[in-house]
mmCIF file of N, CA and C in Angstrom:
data_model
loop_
_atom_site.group_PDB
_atom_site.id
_atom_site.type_symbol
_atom_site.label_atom_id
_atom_site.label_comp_id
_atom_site.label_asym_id
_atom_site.label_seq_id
_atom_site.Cartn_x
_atom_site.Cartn_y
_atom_site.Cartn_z
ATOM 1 N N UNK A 299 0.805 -1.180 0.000
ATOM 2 C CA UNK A 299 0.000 0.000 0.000
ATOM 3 C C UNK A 299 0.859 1.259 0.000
ATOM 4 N N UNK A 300 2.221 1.130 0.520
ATOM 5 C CA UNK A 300 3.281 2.486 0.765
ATOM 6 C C UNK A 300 3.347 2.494 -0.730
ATOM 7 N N UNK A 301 3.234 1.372 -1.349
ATOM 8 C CA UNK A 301 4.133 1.392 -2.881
ATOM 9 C C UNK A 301 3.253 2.568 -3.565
ATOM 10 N N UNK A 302 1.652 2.189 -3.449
ATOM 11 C CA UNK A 302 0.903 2.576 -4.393
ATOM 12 C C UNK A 302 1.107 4.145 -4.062
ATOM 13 N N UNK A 303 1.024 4.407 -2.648
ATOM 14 C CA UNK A 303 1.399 5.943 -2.269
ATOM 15 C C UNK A 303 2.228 6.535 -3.001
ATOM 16 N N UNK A 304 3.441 6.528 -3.006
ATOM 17 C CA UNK A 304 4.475 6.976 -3.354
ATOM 18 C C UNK A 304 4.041 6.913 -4.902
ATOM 19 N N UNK A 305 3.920 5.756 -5.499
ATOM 20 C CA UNK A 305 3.561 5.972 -7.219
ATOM 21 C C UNK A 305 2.440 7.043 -7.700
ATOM 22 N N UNK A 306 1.349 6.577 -6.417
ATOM 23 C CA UNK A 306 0.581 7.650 -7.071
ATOM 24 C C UNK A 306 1.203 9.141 -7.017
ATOM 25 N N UNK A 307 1.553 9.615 -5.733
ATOM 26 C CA UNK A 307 2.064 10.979 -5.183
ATOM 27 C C UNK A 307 2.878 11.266 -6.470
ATOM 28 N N UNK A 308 3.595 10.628 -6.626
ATOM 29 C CA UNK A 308 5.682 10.558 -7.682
ATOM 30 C C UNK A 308 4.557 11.109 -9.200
ATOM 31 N N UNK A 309 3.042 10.148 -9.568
ATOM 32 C CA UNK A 309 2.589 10.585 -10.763
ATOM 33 C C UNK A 309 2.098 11.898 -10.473
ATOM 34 N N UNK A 310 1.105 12.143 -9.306
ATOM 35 C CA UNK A 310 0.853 13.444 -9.201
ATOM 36 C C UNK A 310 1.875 14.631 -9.176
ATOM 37 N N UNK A 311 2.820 14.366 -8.587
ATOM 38 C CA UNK A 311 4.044 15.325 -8.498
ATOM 39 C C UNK A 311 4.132 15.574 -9.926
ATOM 40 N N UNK A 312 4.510 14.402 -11.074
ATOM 41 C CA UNK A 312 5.193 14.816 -12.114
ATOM 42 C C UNK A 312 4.068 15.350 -13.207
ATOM 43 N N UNK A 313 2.904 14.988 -12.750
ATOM 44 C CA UNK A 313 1.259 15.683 -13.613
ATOM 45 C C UNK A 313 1.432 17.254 -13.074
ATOM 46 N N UNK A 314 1.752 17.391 -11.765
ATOM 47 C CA UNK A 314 2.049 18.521 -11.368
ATOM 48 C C UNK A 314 2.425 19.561 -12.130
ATOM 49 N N UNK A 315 4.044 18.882 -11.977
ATOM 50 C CA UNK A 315 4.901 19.267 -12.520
ATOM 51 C C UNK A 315 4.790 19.940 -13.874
ATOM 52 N N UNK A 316 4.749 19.032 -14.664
ATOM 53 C CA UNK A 316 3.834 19.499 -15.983
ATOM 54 C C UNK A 316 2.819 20.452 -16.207
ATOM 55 N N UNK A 317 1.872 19.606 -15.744
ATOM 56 C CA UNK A 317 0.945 21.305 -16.059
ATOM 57 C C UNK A 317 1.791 22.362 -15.370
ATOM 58 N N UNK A 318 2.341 22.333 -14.723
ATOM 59 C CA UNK A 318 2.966 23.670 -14.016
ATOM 60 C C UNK A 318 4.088 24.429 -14.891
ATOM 61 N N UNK A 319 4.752 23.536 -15.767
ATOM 62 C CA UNK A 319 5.583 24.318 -16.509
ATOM 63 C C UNK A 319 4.751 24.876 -18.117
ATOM 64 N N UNK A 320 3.553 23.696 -18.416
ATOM 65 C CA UNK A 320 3.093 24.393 -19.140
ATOM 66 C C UNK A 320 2.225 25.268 -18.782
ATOM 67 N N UNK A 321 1.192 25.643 -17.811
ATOM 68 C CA UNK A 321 1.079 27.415 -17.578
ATOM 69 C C UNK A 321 2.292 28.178 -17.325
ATOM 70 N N UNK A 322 3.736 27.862 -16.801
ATOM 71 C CA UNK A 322 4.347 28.757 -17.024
ATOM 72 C C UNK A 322 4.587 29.508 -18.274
ATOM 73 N N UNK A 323 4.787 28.503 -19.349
ATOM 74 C CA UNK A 323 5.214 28.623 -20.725
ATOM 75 C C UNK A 323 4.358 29.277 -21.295
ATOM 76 N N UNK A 324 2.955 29.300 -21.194
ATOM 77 C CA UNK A 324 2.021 30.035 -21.326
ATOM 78 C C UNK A 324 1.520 31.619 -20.870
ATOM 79 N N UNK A 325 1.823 31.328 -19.782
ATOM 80 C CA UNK A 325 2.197 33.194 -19.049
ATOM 81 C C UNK A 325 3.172 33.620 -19.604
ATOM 82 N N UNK A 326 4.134 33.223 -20.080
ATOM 83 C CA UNK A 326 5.594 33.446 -20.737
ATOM 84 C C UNK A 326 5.053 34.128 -22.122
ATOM 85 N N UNK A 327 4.378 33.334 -22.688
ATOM 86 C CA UNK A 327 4.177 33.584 -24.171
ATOM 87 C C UNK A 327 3.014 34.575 -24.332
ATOM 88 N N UNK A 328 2.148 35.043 -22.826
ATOM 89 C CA UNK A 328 1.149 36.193 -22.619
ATOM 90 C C UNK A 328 1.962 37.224 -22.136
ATOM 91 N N UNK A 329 2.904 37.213 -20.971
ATOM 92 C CA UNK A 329 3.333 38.198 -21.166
ATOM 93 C C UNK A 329 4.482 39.488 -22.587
ATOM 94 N N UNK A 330 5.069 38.135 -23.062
ATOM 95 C CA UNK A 330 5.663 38.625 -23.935
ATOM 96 C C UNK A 330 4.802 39.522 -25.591
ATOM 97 N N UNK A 331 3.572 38.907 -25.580
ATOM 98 C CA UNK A 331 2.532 39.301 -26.414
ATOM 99 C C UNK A 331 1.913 41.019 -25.282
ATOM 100 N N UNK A 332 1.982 40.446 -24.554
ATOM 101 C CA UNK A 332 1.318 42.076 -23.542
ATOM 102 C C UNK A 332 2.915 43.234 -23.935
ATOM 103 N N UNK A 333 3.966 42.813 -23.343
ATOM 104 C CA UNK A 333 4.647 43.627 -23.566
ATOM 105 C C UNK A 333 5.319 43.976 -24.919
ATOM 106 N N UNK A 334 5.220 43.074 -25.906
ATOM 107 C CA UNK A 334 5.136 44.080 -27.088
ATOM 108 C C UNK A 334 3.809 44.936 -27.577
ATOM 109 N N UNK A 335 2.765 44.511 -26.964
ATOM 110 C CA UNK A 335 1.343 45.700 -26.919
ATOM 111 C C UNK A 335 1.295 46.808 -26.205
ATOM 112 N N UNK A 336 2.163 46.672 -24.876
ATOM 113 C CA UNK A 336 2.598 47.966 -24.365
ATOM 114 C C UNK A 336 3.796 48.454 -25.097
ATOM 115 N N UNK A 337 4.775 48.264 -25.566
ATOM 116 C CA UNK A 337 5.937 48.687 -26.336
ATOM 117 C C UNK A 337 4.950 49.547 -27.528
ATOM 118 N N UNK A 338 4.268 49.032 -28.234
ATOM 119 C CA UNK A 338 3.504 49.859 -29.352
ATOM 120 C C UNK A 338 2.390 50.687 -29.074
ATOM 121 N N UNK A 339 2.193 50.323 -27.384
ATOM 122 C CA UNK A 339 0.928 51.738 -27.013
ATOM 123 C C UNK A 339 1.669 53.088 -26.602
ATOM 124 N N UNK A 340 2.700 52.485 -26.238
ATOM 125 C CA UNK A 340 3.893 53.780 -25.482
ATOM 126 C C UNK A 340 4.351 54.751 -26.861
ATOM 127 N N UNK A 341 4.798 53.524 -27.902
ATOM 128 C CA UNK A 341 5.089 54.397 -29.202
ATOM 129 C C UNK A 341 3.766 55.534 -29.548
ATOM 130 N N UNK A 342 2.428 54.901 -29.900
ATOM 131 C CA UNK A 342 1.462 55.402 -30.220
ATOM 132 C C UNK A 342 1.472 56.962 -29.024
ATOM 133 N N UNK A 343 1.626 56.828 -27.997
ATOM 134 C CA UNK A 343 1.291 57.891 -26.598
ATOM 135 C C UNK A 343 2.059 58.784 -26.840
ATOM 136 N N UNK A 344 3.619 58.185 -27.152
ATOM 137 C CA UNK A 344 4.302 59.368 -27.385
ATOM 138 C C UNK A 344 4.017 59.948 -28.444
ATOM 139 N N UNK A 345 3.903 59.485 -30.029
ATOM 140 C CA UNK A 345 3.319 60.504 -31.235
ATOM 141 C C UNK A 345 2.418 61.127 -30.789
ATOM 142 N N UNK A 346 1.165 61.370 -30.320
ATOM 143 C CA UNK A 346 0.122 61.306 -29.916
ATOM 144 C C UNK A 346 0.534 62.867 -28.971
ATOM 145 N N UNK A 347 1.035 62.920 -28.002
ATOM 146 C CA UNK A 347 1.665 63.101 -27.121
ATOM 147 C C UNK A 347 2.477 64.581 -28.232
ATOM 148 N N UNK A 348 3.827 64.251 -29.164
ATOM 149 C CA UNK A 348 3.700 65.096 -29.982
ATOM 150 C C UNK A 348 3.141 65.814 -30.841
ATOM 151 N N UNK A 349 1.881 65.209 -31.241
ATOM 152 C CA UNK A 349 1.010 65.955 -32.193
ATOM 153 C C UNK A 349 0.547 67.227 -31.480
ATOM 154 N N UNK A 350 0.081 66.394 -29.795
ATOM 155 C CA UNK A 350 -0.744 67.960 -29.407
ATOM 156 C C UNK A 350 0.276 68.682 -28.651
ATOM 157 N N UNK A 351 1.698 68.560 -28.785
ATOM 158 C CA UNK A 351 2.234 69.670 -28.402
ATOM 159 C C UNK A 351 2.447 70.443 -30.009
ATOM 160 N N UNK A 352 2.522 69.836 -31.051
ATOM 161 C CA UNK A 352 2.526 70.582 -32.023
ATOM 162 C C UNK A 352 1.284 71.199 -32.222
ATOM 163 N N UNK A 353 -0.113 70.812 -32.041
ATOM 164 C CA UNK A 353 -1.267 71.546 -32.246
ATOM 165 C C UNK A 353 -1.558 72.639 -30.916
ATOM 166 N N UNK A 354 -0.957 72.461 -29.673
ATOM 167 C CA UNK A 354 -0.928 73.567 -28.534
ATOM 168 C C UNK A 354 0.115 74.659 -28.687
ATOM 169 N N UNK A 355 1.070 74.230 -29.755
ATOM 170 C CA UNK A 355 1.818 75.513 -30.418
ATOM 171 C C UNK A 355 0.793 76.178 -31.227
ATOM 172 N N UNK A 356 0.554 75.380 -32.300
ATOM 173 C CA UNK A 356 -0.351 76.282 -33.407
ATOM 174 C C UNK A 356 -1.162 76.993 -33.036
ATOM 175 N N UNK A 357 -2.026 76.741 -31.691
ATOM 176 C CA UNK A 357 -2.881 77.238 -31.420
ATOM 177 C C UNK A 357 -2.653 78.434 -30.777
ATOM 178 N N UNK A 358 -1.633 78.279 -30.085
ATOM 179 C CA UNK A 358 -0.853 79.531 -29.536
ATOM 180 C C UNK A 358 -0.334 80.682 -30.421
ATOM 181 N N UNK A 359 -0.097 79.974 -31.300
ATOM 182 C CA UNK A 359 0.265 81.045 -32.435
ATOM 183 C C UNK A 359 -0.961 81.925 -33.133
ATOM 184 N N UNK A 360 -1.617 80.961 -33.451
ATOM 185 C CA UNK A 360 -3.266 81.804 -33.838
ATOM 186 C C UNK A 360 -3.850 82.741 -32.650
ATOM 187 N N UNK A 361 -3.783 82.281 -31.384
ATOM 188 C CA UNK A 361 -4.563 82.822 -30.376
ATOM 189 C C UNK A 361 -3.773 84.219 -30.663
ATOM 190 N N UNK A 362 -2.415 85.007 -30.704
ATOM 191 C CA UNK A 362 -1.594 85.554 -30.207
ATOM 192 C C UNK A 362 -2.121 86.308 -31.742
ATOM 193 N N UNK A 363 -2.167 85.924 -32.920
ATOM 194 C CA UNK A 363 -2.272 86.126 -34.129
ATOM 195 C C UNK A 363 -3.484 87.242 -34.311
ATOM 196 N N UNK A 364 -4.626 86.633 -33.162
ATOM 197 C CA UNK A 364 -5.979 87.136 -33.351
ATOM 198 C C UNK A 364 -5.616 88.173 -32.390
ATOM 199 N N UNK A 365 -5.201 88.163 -31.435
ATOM 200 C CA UNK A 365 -5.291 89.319 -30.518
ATOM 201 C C UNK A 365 -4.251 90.764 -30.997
ATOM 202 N N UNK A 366 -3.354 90.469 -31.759
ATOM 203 C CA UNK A 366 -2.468 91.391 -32.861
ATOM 204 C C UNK A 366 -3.873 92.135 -33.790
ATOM 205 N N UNK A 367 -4.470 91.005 -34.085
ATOM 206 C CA UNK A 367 -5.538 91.868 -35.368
ATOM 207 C C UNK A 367 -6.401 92.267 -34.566
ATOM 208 N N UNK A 368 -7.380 92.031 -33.675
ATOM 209 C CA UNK A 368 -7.696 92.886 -32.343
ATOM 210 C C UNK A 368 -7.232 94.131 -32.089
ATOM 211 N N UNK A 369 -6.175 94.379 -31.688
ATOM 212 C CA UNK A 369 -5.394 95.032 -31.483
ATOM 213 C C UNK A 369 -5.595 96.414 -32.321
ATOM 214 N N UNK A 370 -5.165 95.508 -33.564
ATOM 215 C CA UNK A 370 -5.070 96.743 -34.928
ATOM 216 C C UNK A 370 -6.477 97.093 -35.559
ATOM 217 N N UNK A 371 -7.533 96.270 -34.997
ATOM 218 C CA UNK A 371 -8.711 96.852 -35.443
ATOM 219 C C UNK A 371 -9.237 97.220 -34.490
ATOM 220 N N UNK A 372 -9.267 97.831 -33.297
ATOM 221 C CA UNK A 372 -9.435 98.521 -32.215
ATOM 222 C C UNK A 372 -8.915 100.099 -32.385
ATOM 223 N N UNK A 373 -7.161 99.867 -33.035
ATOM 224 C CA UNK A 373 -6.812 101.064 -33.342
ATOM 225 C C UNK A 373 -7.514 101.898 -34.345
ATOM 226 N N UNK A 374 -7.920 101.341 -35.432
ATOM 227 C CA UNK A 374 -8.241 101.572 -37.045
ATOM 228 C C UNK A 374 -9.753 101.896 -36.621
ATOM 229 N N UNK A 375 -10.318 102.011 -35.437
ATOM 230 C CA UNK A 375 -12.251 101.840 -34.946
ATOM 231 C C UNK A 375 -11.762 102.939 -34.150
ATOM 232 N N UNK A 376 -10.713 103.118 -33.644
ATOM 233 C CA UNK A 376 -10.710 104.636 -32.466
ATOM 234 C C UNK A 376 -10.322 105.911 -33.889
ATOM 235 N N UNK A 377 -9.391 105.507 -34.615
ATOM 236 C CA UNK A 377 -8.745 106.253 -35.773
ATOM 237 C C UNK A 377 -9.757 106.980 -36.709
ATOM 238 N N UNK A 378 -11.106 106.188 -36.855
ATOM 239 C CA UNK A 378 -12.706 106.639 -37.667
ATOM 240 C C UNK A 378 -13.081 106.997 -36.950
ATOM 241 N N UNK A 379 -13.319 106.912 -35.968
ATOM 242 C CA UNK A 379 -14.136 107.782 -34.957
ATOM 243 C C UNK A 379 -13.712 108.781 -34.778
ATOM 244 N N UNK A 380 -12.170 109.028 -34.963
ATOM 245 C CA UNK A 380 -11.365 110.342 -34.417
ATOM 246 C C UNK A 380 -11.777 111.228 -35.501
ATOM 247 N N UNK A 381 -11.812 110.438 -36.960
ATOM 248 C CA UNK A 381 -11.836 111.338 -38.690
ATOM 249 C C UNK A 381 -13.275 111.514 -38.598
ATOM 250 N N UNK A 382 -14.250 110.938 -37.980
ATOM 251 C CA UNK A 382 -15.850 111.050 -38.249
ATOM 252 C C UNK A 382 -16.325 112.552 -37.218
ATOM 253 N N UNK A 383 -15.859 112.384 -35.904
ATOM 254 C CA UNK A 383 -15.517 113.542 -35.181
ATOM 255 C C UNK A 383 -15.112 114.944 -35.669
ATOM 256 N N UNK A 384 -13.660 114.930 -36.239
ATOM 257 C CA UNK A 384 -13.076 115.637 -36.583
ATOM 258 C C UNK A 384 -13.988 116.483 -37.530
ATOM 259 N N UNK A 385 -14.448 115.257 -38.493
ATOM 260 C CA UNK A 385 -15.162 116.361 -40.024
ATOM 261 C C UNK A 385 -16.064 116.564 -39.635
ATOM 262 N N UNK A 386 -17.302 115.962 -38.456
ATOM 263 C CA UNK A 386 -18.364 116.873 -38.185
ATOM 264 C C UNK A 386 -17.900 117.873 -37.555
ATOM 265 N N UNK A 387 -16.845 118.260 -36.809
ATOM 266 C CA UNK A 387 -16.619 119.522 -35.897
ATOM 267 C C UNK A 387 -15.974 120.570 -37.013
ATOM 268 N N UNK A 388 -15.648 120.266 -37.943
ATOM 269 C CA UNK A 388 -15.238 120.898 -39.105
ATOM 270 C C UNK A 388 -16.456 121.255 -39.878
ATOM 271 N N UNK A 389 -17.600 120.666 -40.327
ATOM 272 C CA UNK A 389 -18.428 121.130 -40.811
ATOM 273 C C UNK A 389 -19.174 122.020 -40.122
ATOM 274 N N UNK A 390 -19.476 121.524 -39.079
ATOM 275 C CA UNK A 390 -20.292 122.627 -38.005
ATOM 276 C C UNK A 390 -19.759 124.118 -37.741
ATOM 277 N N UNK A 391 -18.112 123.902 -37.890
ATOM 278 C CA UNK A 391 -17.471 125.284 -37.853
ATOM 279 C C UNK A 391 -18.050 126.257 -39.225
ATOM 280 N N UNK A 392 -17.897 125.480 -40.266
ATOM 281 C CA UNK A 392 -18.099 125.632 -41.611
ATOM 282 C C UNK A 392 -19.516 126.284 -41.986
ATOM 283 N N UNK A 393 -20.345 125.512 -41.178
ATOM 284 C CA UNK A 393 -21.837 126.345 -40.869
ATOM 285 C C UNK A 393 -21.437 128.073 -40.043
ATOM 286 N N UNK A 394 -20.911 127.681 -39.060
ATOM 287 C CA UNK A 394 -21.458 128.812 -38.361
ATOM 288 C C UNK A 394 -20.668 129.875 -39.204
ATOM 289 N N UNK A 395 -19.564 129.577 -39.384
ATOM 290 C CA UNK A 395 -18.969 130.955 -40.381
ATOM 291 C C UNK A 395 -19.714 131.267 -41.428
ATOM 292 N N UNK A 396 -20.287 130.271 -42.647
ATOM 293 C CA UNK A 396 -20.958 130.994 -43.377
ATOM 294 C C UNK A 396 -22.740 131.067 -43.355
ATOM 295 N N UNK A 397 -22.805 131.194 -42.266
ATOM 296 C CA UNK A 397 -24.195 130.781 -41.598
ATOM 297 C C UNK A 397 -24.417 132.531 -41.899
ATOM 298 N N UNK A 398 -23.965 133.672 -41.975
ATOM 299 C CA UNK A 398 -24.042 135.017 -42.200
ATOM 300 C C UNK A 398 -23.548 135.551 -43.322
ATOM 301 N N UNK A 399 -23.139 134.597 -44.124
ATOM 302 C CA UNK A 399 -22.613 135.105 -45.415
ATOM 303 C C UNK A 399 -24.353 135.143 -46.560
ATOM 304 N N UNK A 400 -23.699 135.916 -47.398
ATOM 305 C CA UNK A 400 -25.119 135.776 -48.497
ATOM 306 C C UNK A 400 -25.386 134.272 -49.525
ATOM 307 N N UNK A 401 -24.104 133.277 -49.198
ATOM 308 C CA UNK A 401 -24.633 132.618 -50.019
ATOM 309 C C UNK A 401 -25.158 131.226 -48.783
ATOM 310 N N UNK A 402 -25.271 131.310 -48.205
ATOM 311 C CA UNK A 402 -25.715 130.871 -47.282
ATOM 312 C C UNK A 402 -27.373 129.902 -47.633
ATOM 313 N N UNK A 403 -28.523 130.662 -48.032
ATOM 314 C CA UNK A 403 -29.319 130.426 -48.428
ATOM 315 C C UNK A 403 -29.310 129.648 -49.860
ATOM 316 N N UNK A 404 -28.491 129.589 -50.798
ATOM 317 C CA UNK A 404 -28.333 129.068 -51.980
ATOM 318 C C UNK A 404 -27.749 127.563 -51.477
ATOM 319 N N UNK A 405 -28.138 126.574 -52.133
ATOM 320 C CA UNK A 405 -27.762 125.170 -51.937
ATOM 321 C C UNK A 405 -26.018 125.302 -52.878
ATOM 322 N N UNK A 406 -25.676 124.285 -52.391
ATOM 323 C CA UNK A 406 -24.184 124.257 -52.753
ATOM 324 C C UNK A 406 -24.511 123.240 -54.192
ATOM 325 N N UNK A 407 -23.631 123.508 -54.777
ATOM 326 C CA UNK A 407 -23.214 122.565 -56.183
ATOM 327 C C UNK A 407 -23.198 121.137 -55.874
ATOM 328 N N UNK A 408 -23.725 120.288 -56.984
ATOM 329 C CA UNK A 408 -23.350 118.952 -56.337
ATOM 330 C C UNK A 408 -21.735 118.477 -56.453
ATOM 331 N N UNK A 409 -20.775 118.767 -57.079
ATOM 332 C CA UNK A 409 -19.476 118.196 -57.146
ATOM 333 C C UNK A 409 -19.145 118.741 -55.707
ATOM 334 N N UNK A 410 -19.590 119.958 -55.164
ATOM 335 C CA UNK A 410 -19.369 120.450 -53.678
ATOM 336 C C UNK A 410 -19.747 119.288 -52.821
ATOM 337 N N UNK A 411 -21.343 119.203 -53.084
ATOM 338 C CA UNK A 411 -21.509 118.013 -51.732
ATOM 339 C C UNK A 411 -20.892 116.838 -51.637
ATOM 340 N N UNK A 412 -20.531 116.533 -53.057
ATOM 341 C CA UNK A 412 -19.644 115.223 -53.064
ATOM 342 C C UNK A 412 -18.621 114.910 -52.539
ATOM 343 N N UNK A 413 -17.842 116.095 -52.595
ATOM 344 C CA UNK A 413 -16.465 116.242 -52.109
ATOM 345 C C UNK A 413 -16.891 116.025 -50.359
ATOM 346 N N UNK A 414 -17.894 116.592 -49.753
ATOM 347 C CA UNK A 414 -17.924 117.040 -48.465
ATOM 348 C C UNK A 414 -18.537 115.861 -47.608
ATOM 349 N N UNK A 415 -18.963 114.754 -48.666
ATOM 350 C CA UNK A 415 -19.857 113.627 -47.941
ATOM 351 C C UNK A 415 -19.176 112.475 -47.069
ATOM 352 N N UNK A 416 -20.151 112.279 -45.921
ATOM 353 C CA UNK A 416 -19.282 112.051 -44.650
ATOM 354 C C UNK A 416 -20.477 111.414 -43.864
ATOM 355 N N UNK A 417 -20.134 110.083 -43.085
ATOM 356 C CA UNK A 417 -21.098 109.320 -42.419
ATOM 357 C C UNK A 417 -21.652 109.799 -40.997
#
């Protein structure tokens, strides 16, 4: 009866055994499949990774781009207002001086009003 012990145990040991090296061989051949899938997700992360520092430049550049033309059309909107100002305070002068002259009452020429037309 010791005999059968030991034979059986010695087969279980070496059934053991076996399956045990083949799930090793098997985790072996999963991990090595995982870590070349992480090797090519890391590649992918880093391009990825460069694109949007190249598109968080561009964008920086446009943002900076728009606030320049901002800028200059803020100036060019105070600059009409200054010329729209200017020629009504010029015309109004223009009234009151010849607001007592005799031709005063006579309408002006049209190549006159043309010249003088103003928003």
């Amino acid at each position: 009866m010791l005999t059968r012990l030991r034979f059986y145990l010695g087969v279980g040991l070496g059934v053991s055994l076996a399956v045990s090296l083949l799930f090793n061989y098997s985790q072996s051949l999963l991990n090595q499949n995982l870590s070349t899938s992480l090797s090519a997700s890391l590649q992918s992360v880093e391009s990825l990774t460069a694109k949007n520092h190249a598109l968080a430049n561009q964008v920086q550049g446009l943002v900076q781009a728009r606030d320049a033309a901002q800028v200059a059309a803020d100036v060019v909107q105070q600059e009409v207002a200054q010329l729209r100002h200017d020629a009504k305070v010029r015309v109004e002068g223009i009234r009151t001086v010849i607001q007592h002259e005799g031709c005063y009452t006579r309408p002006l020429p049209p190549a006159v009003t043309e010249r003088m037309h103003y928003d």
